PDB file of C-alpha atoms in Angstrom:
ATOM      1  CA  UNK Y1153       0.000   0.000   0.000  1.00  0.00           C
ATOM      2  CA  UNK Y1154       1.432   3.029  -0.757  1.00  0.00           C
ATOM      3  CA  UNK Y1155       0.068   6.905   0.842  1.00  0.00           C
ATOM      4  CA  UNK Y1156       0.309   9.944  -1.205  1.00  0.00           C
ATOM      5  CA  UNK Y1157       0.401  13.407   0.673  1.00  0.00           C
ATOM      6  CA  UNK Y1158       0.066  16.464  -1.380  1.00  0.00           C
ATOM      7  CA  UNK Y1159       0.628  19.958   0.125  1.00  0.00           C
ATOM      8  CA  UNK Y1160       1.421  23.748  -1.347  1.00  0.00           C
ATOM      9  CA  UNK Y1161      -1.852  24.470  -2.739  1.00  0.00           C
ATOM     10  CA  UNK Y1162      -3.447  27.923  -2.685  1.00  0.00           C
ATOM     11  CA  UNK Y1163      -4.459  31.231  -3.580  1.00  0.00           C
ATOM     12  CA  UNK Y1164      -2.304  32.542  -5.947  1.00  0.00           C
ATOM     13  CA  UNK Y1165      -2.491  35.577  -8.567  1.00  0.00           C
ATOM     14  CA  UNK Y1166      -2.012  35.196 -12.365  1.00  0.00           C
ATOM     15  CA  UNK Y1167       1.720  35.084 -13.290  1.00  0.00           C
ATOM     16  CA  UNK Y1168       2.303  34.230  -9.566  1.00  0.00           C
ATOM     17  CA  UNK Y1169       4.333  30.719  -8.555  1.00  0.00           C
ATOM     18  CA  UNK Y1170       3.237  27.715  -6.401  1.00  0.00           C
ATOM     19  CA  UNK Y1171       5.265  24.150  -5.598  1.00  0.00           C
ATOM     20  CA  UNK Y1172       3.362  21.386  -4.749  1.00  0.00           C
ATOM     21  CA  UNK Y1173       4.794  18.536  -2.938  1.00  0.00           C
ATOM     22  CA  UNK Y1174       3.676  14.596  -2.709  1.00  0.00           C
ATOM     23  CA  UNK Y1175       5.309  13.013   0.238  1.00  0.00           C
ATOM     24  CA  UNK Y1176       5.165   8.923  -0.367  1.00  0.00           C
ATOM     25  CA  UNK Y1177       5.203   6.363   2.460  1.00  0.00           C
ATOM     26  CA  UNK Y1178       7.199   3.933   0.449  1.00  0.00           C
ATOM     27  CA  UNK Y1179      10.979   4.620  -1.111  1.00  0.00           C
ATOM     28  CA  UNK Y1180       9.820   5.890  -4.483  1.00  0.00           C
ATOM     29  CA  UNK Y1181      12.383   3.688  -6.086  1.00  0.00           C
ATOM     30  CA  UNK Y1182       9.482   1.355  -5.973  1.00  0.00           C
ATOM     31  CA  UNK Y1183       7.093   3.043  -8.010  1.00  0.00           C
ATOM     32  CA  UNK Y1184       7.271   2.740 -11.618  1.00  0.00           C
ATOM     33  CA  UNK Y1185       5.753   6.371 -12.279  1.00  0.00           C
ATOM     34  CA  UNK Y1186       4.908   9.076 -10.410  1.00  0.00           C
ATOM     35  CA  UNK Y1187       2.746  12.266 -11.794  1.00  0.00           C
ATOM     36  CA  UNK Y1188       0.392  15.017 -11.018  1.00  0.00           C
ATOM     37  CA  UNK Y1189      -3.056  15.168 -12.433  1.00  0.00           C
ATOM     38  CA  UNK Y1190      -5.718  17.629 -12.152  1.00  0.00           C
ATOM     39  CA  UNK Y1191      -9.664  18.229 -12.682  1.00  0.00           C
ATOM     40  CA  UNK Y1192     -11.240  21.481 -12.491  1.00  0.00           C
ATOM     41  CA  UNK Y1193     -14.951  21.876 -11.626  1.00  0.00           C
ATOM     42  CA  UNK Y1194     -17.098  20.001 -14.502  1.00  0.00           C
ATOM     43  CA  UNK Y1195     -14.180  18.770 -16.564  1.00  0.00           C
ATOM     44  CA  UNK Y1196     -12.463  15.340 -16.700  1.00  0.00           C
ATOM     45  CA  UNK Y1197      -9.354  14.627 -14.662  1.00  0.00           C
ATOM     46  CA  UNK Y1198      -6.312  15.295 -16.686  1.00  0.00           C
ATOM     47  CA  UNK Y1199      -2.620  14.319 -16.534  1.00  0.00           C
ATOM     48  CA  UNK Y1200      -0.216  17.852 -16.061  1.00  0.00           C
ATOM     49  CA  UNK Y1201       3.213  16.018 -15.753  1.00  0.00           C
ATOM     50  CA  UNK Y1202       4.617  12.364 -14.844  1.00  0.00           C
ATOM     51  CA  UNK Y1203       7.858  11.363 -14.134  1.00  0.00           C
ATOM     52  CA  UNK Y1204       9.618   7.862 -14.336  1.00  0.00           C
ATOM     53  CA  UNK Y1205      11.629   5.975 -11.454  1.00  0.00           C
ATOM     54  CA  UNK Y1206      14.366   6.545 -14.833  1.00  0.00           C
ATOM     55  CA  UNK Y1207      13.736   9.857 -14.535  1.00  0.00           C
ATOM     56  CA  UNK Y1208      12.098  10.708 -17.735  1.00  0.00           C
ATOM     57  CA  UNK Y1209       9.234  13.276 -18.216  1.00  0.00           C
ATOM     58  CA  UNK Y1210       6.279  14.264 -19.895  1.00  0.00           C
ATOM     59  CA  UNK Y1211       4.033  16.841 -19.719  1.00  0.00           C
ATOM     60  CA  UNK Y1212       0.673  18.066 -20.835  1.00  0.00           C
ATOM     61  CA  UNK Y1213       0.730  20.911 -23.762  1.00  0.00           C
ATOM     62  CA  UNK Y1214      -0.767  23.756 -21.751  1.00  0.00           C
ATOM     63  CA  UNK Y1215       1.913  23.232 -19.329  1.00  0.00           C
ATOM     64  CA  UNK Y1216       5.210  22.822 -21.262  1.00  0.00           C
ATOM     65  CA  UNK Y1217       7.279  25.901 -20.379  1.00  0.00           C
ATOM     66  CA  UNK Y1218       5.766  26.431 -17.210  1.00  0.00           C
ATOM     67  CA  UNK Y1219       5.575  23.434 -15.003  1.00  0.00           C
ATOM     68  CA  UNK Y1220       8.794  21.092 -13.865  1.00  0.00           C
ATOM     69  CA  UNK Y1221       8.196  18.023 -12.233  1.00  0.00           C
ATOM     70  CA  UNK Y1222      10.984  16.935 -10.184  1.00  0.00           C
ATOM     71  CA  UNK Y1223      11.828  14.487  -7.568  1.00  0.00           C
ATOM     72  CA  UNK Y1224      14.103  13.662  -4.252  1.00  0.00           C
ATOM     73  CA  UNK Y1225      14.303  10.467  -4.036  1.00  0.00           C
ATOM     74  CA  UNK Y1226      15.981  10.433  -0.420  1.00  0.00           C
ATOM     75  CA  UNK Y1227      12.574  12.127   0.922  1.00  0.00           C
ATOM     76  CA  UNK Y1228      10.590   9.893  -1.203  1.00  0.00           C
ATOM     77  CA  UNK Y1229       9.108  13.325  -2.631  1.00  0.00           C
ATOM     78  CA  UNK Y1230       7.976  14.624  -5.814  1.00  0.00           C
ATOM     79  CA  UNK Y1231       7.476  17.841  -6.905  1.00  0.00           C
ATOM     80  CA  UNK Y1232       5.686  20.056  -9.240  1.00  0.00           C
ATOM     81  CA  UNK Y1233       6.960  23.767 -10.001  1.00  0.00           C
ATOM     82  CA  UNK Y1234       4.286  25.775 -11.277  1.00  0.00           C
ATOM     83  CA  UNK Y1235       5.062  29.172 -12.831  1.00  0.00           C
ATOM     84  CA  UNK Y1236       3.383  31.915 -14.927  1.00  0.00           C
ATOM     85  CA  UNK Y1237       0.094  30.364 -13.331  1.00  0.00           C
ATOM     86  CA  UNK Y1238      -3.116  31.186 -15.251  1.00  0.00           C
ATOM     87  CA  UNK Y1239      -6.632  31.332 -14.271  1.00  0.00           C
ATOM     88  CA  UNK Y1240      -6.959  28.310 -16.157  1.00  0.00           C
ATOM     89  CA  UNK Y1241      -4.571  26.216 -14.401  1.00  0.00           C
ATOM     90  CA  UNK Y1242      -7.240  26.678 -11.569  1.00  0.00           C
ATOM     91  CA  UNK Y1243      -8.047  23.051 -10.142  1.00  0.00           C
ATOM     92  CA  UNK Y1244      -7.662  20.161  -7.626  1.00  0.00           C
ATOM     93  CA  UNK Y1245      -4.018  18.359  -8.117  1.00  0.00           C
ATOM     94  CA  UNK Y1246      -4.057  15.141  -7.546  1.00  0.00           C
ATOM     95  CA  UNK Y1247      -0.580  13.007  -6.701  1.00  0.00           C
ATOM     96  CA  UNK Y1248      -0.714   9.841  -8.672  1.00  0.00           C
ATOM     97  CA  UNK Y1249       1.087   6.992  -8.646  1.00  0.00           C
ATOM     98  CA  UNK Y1250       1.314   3.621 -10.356  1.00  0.00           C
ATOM     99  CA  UNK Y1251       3.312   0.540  -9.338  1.00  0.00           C
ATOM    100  CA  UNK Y1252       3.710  -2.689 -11.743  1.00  0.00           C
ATOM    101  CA  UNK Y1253       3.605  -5.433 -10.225  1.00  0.00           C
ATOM    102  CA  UNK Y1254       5.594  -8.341 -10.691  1.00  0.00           C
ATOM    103  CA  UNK Y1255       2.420 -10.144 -12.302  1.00  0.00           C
ATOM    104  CA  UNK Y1256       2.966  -7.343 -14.343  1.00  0.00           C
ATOM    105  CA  UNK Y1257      -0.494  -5.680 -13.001  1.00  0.00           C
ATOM    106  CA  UNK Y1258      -0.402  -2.088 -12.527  1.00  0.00           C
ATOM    107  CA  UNK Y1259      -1.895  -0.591  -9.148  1.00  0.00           C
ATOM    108  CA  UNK Y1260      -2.712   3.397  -9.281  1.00  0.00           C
ATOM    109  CA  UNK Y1261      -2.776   4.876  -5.769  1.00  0.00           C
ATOM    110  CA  UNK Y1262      -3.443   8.622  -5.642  1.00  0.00           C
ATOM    111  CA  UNK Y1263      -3.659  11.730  -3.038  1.00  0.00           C
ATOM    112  CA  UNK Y1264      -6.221  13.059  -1.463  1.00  0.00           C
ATOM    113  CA  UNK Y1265      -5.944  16.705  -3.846  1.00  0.00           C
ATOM    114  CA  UNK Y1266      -4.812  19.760  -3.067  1.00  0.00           C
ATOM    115  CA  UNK Y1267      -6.754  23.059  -4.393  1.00  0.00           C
ATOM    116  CA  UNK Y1268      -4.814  25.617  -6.495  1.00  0.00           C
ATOM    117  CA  UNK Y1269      -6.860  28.409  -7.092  1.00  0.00           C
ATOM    118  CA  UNK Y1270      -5.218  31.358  -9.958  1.00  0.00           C
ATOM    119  CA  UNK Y1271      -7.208  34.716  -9.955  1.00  0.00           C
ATOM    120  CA  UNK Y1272      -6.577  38.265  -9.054  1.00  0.00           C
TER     121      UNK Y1272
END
């Protein structure tokens, strides 16, 4: 079992900055891939950035530029750097992240959310 806890959320004005943190309770050298989604009120959940136990990225279009996932692995932390913030980056971020097995299932645990909220 693995427990995801976000933090950094807020208020925030457009252009403004926010990091958000994911604290895991398991060395996240044992998680395949770790990302941050997020779902704003009356739209579908959507995937912002990910990051592989490799190291590798990806991130959503509307984000490249402006968002940097990162992680520590000695805190068993990951990270998302949000800058030039715009209204529309307004949502819930969610901490995912998805173990394979060695049956080769995958098992998606996420965060409870924390609120990011971009206006002036």
């Amino acid at each position: 079992q693995v427990q995801l806890v976000e933090s950094g959320g807020g208020l925030v004005q457009p252009g403004g900055s926010l990091r958000l943190s994911c604290a895991a309770s398991v060395s996240i050298f044992s998680i395949n891939t770790m990302g941050w989604y997020r779902q704003a009120p009356g739209k579908q959940r959507e995937l912002v950035a990910g990051i592989t136990s490799g190291g590798s990225t990806n991130y959503a279009d509307s984000v490249k530029g402006r968002f940097t996932i990162s992680r520590d692995n000695a805190k068993n932390t990951v990270y998302l750097q949000m800058n030039s913030l715009k209204p529309e980056d307004t949502a819930v971020y969610y901490c995912n992240a998805d173990r394979v097995l060695s049956s080769g299932t995958v098992v998606h645990y996420w965060g409870q959310g924390t609120q990011v909220t971009v206006s002036s």
